[in-house]
Amino acid sequence: MIDASPGWELYRSFLAVVREGSLSGGARLLGLTQPTVGRHIDALEQSLGTALFTRSQGGLAPTELALALVPHAEAMSMAAEALQRAASGEAEEDRGTVRITASEMIGTEVLPPIIARFSEEHPRIAVEMVLSNRSDDLIRRDADIAIRMIRPTQTSLVAKKCGTIGLGLHAHKNLIQRHGMPQSVAELTQFPIIGFDRESSIRRLKDLGGFPLSRELFAFRCDSDVGQFAALRAGVGFGMCQYQLALRYPDLVPVLPGAVEFELDVWIAMHEDLKTSRRMRLMFDHLAEEMTAYAREADARASGR
C-alpha cells in the first residue's frame, strides 16, 4: 500500500511555524497547543524524510527545502479557504468577517467613520482592524484588505490607487505664540521639533526641503505616528501632519507651507482569490470610494482654511 501524502493540517502548521518562527508562535496563530503543532511538524518531516527547521537563538529557522515548500503550502492555504467559502455559501453573502490592515494614522483618524458608514449598510459583516505598516500582511494572509501608502508590487494582489495625500509641517497656535514662527527652513533647528527615535523610522522620511533629519534634532522622539500626532495637538513641538487631518483641528497652524512637505500615494489592495467573495468586494469598493474622497480633500492646503 502506498502511504498517503501529508494532509493539509500538517502543512497548515508548517506555514504557521514558518511565519511566526517558533512552535509556540505557530500554535498561538492557529489556536492550537504547542505539542499539537510540534507533532504536526514531526509528522510532516517524517513523511518527507527530511528536516524542515533548524534551531537558532531566535527560534526555528526554516531550511532551504522548507522555504521552497512555502509557496506551494500557501497555494494549498488559498485553495482551502476558497473551498471553505464555497462550502459555507459565504462567497455570495454579505455576512462574515473582513480583516483590514492600515497604518496607525489611517486606522485611528480616518477609517473609524468610514467603517461606521459601512456597518450601517451591512450590519452582518464584522470588521477586524490591524494597525501595521508591514507591506506583506496580505501575502501572509494576516489581513483581507490593506490600505497602504506605497504601491503593492505582488502579482497576486488586486490593487487600486485612491489618490495622493499631502503632509506638511504644523504646530499648535499656542506653541507659536510662545516660540514664534520660523521664517525659513534653516531656522527650524532653533525650535522644538517632533520626530522619530529610531534611525530606521527616521529614514522613512525624505530630506524635507533641505531640512536635515537626525535623531539629535528632535526635542520629542516617538516612533508611533499616533503618539507624534497627540504631541503635536498638545503643543509639544512642530511636526508633520496630513493636511486634511490638520484642517479638522483649528488650533493646528501650517508652518512654512510649501517649503517642508511631501506626498504619499494611497493604495487599497486585497488578494486576488478574495475578489469572488461578496463581502470582500463590498468592503473593497466602499474603502476605495471613501479613501478616494479623503485623498481629494487632502489636496486642500493651509490656504483652504
Tab-separated table of C-alpha atoms in Angstrom, residues 6-147:
chain	number	residue	atom	x	y	z
A	6	PRO	CA	0.782	14.625	4.128
A	7	GLY	CA	-2.584	16.275	4.735
A	8	TRP	CA	-3.375	19.999	4.744
A	9	GLU	CA	-3.436	20.048	8.542
A	10	LEU	CA	0.304	19.318	8.641
A	11	TYR	CA	1.129	21.954	6.043
A	12	ARG	CA	-1.090	24.439	7.857
A	13	SER	CA	1.013	24.044	10.999
A	14	PHE	CA	4.166	24.178	8.870
A	15	LEU	CA	3.143	27.548	7.402
A	16	ALA	CA	2.293	28.942	10.827
A	17	VAL	CA	5.700	27.986	12.240
A	18	VAL	CA	7.494	29.490	9.227
A	19	ARG	CA	5.576	32.749	9.650
A	20	GLU	CA	5.970	33.004	13.420
A	21	GLY	CA	9.434	31.477	13.767
A	22	SER	CA	8.575	29.135	16.641
A	23	LEU	CA	6.254	26.321	17.678
A	24	SER	CA	4.653	28.486	20.348
A	25	GLY	CA	4.059	31.330	17.890
A	26	GLY	CA	2.578	28.984	15.323
A	27	ALA	CA	0.322	27.465	17.971
A	28	ARG	CA	-0.960	30.903	19.007
A	29	LEU	CA	-1.624	31.826	15.386
A	30	LEU	CA	-3.693	28.685	14.817
A	31	GLY	CA	-5.331	28.492	18.231
A	32	LEU	CA	-3.739	25.103	18.904
A	33	THR	CA	-1.466	23.792	21.638
A	34	GLN	CA	2.301	23.813	21.160
A	35	PRO	CA	2.572	19.992	21.482
A	36	THR	CA	-0.038	19.574	18.735
A	37	VAL	CA	1.866	21.823	16.347
A	38	GLY	CA	5.088	20.034	17.285
A	39	ARG	CA	3.526	16.674	16.421
A	40	HIS	CA	2.369	18.064	13.077
A	41	ILE	CA	5.890	19.237	12.232
A	42	ASP	CA	7.387	15.899	13.298
A	43	ALA	CA	4.840	14.012	11.196
A	44	LEU	CA	5.482	16.186	8.147
A	45	GLU	CA	9.256	15.814	8.455
A	46	GLN	CA	8.888	12.045	8.859
A	47	SER	CA	6.631	11.848	5.816
A	48	LEU	CA	9.024	13.915	3.675
A	49	GLY	CA	12.089	12.172	5.065
A	50	THR	CA	13.975	15.362	5.866
A	51	ALA	CA	14.250	18.104	8.466
A	52	LEU	CA	12.376	21.330	7.750
A	53	PHE	CA	13.709	23.510	10.572
A	54	THR	CA	16.941	24.111	12.432
A	55	ARG	CA	17.071	25.553	15.916
A	56	SER	CA	18.609	29.009	16.354
A	57	GLN	CA	18.786	31.616	19.097
A	58	GLY	CA	15.764	33.335	17.595
A	59	GLY	CA	13.649	30.163	17.433
A	60	LEU	CA	13.171	27.804	14.493
A	61	ALA	CA	14.822	28.688	11.176
A	62	PRO	CA	13.381	27.054	8.029
A	63	THR	CA	15.759	25.041	5.863
A	64	GLU	CA	16.209	25.738	2.150
A	65	LEU	CA	13.776	22.923	1.379
A	66	ALA	CA	11.226	24.413	3.767
A	67	LEU	CA	11.478	27.798	2.058
A	68	ALA	CA	10.973	26.095	-1.298
A	69	LEU	CA	7.806	24.457	0.045
A	70	VAL	CA	6.293	27.720	1.338
A	71	PRO	CA	4.714	28.967	-1.929
A	72	HIS	CA	3.166	25.549	-2.546
A	73	ALA	CA	1.813	25.412	1.006
A	74	GLU	CA	0.429	28.937	0.589
A	75	ALA	CA	-1.343	27.798	-2.574
A	76	MET	CA	-2.874	24.973	-0.534
A	77	SER	CA	-3.964	27.539	2.064
A	78	MET	CA	-5.683	29.685	-0.539
A	79	ALA	CA	-7.405	26.652	-2.041
A	80	ALA	CA	-8.576	25.504	1.392
A	81	GLU	CA	-10.017	28.938	2.153
A	82	ALA	CA	-11.762	29.089	-1.226
A	83	LEU	CA	-13.190	25.621	-0.618
A	84	GLN	CA	-14.451	26.693	2.798
A	85	ARG	CA	-16.101	29.800	1.370
A	86	ALA	CA	-17.799	27.794	-1.366
A	87	ALA	CA	-18.961	25.102	1.055
A	88	SER	CA	-20.364	27.610	3.540
A	89	GLY	CA	-22.062	29.749	0.919
A	90	GLU	CA	-20.268	32.865	2.199
A	91	ALA	CA	-18.912	33.886	-1.188
A	92	GLU	CA	-22.200	35.418	-2.302
A	93	GLU	CA	-23.493	36.625	1.055
A	94	ASP	CA	-22.977	39.947	2.774
A	95	ARG	CA	-22.101	38.434	6.123
A	96	GLY	CA	-18.975	37.182	7.816
A	97	THR	CA	-15.777	38.982	8.801
A	98	VAL	CA	-13.461	41.318	6.905
A	99	ARG	CA	-9.995	41.935	8.339
A	100	ILE	CA	-8.437	45.269	7.353
A	101	THR	CA	-4.871	46.419	7.879
A	102	ALA	CA	-3.835	50.071	7.774
A	103	SER	CA	-1.232	52.399	9.227
A	104	GLU	CA	-1.732	53.848	12.692
A	105	MET	CA	-2.855	57.259	11.472
A	106	ILE	CA	-5.230	55.985	8.800
A	107	GLY	CA	-6.583	53.311	11.138
A	108	THR	CA	-7.257	55.630	14.067
A	109	GLU	CA	-8.018	59.008	12.475
A	110	VAL	CA	-9.518	58.238	9.066
A	111	LEU	CA	-11.126	54.794	8.958
A	112	PRO	CA	-13.470	54.766	12.006
A	113	PRO	CA	-16.197	56.983	10.449
A	114	ILE	CA	-15.733	55.190	7.125
A	115	ILE	CA	-16.250	51.813	8.807
A	116	ALA	CA	-19.238	53.192	10.719
A	117	ARG	CA	-20.973	54.130	7.462
A	118	PHE	CA	-20.245	50.683	6.026
A	119	SER	CA	-21.598	48.935	9.130
A	120	GLU	CA	-24.859	50.861	8.884
A	121	GLU	CA	-25.382	49.460	5.393
A	122	HIS	CA	-24.060	45.953	6.128
A	123	PRO	CA	-24.655	45.142	9.811
A	124	ARG	CA	-23.997	41.403	9.337
A	125	ILE	CA	-20.391	41.982	8.279
A	126	ALA	CA	-17.986	42.165	11.220
A	127	VAL	CA	-14.804	44.204	10.837
A	128	GLU	CA	-11.388	43.491	12.344
A	129	MET	CA	-8.649	46.128	12.260
A	130	VAL	CA	-4.887	45.538	12.290
A	131	LEU	CA	-2.695	48.627	12.718
A	132	SER	CA	0.552	47.867	10.927
A	133	ASN	CA	2.982	49.375	8.425
A	134	ARG	CA	4.103	45.965	7.160
A	135	SER	CA	3.705	45.540	3.419
A	136	ASP	CA	3.338	41.746	3.458
A	137	ASP	CA	0.156	41.421	5.513
A	138	LEU	CA	-1.913	40.250	2.532
A	139	ILE	CA	0.614	37.724	1.260
A	140	ARG	CA	0.987	36.334	4.789
A	141	ARG	CA	-2.839	36.302	4.955
A	142	ASP	CA	-2.769	38.340	8.154
A	143	ALA	CA	-5.471	40.560	6.646
A	144	ASP	CA	-8.000	40.531	3.816
A	145	ILE	CA	-7.736	44.147	2.655
A	146	ALA	CA	-4.867	46.584	3.112
A	147	ILE	CA	-4.634	50.358	2.862
